[in-house]
CSV table of C-alpha atoms and ligand atoms in Angstrom, one decimal:
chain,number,residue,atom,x,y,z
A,44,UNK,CA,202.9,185.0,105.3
A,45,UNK,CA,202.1,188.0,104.8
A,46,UNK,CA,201.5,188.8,101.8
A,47,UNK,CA,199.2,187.2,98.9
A,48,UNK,CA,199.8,183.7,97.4
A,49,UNK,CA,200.8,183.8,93.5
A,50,UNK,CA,199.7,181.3,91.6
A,51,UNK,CA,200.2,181.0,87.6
A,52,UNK,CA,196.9,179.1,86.1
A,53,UNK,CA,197.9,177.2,82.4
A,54,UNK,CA,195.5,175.8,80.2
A,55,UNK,CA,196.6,173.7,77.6
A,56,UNK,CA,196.2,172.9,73.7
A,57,UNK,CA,192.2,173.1,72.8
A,58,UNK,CA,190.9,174.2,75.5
A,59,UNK,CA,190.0,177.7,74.3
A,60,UNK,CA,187.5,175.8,72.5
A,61,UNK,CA,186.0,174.7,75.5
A,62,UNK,CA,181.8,175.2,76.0
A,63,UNK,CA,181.4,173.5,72.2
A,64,UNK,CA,184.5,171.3,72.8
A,65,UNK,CA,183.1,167.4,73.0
A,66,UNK,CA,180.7,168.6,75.9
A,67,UNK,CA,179.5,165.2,77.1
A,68,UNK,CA,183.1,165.0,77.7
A,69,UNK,CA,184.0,168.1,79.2
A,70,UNK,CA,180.8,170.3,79.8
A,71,UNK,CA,179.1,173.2,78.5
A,72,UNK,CA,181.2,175.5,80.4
A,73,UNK,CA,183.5,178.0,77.8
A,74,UNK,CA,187.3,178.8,79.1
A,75,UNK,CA,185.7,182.5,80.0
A,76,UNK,CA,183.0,181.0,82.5
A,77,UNK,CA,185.9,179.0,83.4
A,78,UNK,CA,188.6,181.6,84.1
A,79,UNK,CA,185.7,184.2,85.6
A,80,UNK,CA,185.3,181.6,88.0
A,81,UNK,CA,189.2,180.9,88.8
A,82,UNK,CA,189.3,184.7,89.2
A,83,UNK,CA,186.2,185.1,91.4
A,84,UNK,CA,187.9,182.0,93.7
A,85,UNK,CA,191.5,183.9,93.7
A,86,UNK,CA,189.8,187.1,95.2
A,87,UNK,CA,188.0,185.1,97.8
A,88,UNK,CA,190.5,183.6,98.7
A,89,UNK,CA,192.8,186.5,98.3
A,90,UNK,CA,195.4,184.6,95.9
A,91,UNK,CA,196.6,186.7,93.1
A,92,UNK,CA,196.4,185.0,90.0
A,93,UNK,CA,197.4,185.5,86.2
A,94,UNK,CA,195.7,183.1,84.2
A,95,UNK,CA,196.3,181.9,79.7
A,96,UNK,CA,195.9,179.1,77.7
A,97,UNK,CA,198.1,178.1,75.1
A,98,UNK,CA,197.8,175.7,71.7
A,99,UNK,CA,201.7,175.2,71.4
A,100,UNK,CA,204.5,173.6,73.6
A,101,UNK,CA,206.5,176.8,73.2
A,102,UNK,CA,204.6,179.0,74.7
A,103,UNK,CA,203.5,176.9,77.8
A,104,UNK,CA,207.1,176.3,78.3
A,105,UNK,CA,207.8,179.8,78.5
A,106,UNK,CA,204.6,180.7,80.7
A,107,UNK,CA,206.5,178.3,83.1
A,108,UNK,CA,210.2,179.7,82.7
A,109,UNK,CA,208.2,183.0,83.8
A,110,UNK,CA,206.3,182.0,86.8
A,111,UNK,CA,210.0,181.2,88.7
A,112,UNK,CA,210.2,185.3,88.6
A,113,UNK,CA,206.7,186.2,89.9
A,114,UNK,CA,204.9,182.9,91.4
A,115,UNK,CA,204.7,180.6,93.9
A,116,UNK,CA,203.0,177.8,92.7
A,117,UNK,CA,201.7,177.1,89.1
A,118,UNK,CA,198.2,174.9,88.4
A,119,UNK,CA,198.4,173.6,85.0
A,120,UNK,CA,196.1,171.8,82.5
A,121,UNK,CA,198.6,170.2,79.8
A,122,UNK,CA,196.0,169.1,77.2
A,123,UNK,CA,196.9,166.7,76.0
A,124,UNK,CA,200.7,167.4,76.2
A,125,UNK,CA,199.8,165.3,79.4
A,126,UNK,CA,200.6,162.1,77.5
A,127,UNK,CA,203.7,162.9,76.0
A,128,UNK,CA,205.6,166.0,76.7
A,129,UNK,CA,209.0,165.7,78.1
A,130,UNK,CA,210.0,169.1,77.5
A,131,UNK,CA,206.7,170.2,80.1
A,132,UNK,CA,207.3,167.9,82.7
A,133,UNK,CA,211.3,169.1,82.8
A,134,UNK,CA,210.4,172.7,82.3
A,135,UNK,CA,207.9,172.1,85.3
A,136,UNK,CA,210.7,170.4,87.1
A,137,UNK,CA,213.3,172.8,86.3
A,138,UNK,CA,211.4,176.0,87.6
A,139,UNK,CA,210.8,173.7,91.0
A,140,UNK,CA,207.5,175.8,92.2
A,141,UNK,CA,205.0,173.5,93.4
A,142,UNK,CA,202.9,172.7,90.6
A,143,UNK,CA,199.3,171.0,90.7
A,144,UNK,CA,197.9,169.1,87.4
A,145,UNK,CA,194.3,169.5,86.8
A,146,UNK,CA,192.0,167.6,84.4
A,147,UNK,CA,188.7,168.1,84.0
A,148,UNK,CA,187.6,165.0,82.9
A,149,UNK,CA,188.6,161.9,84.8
A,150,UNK,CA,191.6,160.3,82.5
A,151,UNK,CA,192.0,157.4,84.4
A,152,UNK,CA,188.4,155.8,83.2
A,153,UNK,CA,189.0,157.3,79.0
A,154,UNK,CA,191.3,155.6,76.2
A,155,UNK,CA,194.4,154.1,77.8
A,156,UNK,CA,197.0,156.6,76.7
A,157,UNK,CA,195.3,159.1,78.6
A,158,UNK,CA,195.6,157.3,82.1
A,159,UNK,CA,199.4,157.7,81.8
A,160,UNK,CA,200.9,161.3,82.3
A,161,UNK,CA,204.6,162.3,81.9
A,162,UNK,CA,203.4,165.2,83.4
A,163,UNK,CA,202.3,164.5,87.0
A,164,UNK,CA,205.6,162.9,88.6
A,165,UNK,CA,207.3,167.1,88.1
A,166,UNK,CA,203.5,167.7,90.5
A,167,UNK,CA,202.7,167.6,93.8
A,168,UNK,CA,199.3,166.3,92.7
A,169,UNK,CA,197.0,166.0,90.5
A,170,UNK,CA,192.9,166.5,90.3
A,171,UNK,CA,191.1,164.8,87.3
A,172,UNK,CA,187.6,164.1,86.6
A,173,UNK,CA,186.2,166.8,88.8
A,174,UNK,CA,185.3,169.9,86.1
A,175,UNK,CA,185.9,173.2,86.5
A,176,UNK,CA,185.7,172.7,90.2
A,177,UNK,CA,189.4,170.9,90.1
A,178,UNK,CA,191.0,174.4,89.5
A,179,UNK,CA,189.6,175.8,92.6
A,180,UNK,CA,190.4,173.0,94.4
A,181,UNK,CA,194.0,173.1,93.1
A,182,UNK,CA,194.6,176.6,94.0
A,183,UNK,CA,193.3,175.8,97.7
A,184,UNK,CA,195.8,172.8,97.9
A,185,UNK,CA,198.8,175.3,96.7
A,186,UNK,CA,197.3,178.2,98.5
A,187,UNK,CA,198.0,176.1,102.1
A,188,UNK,CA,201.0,174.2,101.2
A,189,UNK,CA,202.7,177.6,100.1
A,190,UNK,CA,202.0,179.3,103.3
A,191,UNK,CA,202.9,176.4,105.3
A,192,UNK,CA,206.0,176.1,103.7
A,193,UNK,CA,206.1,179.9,104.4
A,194,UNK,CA,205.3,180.1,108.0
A,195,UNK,CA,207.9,176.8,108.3
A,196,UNK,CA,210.9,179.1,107.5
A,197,UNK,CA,210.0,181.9,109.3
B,229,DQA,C1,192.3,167.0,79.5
B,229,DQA,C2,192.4,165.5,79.2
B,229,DQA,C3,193.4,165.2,78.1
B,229,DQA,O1,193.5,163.8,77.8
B,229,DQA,C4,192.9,165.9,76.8
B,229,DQA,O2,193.9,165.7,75.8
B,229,DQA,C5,192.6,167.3,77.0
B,229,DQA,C6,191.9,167.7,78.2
B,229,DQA,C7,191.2,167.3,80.5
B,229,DQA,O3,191.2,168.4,81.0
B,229,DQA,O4,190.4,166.4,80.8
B,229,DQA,O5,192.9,168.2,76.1
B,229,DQA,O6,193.5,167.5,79.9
């Protein structure tokens, strides 16, 4: 491949309040260290990246409709949309990119609804429980399944 890897980056419902959100929880981190970081990675790496975060359905939804025009993979954070949105998981599905679910707390060992996501069966995977570090870590696994996938066809 010759060319960069594009990869959309979504963060869900609350976490722009990240840094002073429930921080035993999810950290002391805000969504800017978070994001400088997901950039900083994206240029190492030499990805190209756009990254938002948004509170409604809606918009998310439409973040994904528009990644079929410019990316090749999309990591998302679904908030906690995870639990219970249909209409992400098929709009996920529907755009068919390979997409990589990222949590940064561990939702398997929290309250019960949160171990189940309607989510993660439209994603190739999913990293939870690892911070900030499972964005990185997501773009890496997109990053080399893309350009396999790439250097497959050629
Ligand atoms: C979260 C986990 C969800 O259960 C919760 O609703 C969030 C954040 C996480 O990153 O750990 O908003 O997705």
């Amino acid at each position: 491949m010759n060319r960069q890897v594009r990869i959309s980056v979504i963060h869900g419902p609350s976490l722009n309040l990240l840094g002073t959100r429930e921080p035993t929880i999810y950290g002391s981190q805000s969504l800017t260290d978070i994001d400088a970081r997901i950039k900083a990675h994206a240029e190492l790496r030499h990805i190209t990246v756009r990254v938002c975060q948004h509170n409604d359905e809606g918009h998310i939804i439409e973040t994904i409709h528009e990644a079929r025009n410019w990316a090749d993979g999309i990591v998302i954070n679904p908030g906690a949309y995870t639990h219970y949105s249909y209409a992400i998981r098929d709009a996920l599905a529907a755009v068919g990119l390979p997409v990589v679910e990222v949590h940064l707390s561990n939702i398997h060992a929290r309250e019960e609804f949160r171990s189940r996501s309607v989510t993660a069966p439209a994603a190739v995977g999913q990293i939870s429980g690892l911070g900030a570090h499972g964005y990185l870590l997501a773009m890496d696994a997109l990053q080399e399944r893309i350009e396999l996938a790439t250097n497959e066809s050629d």
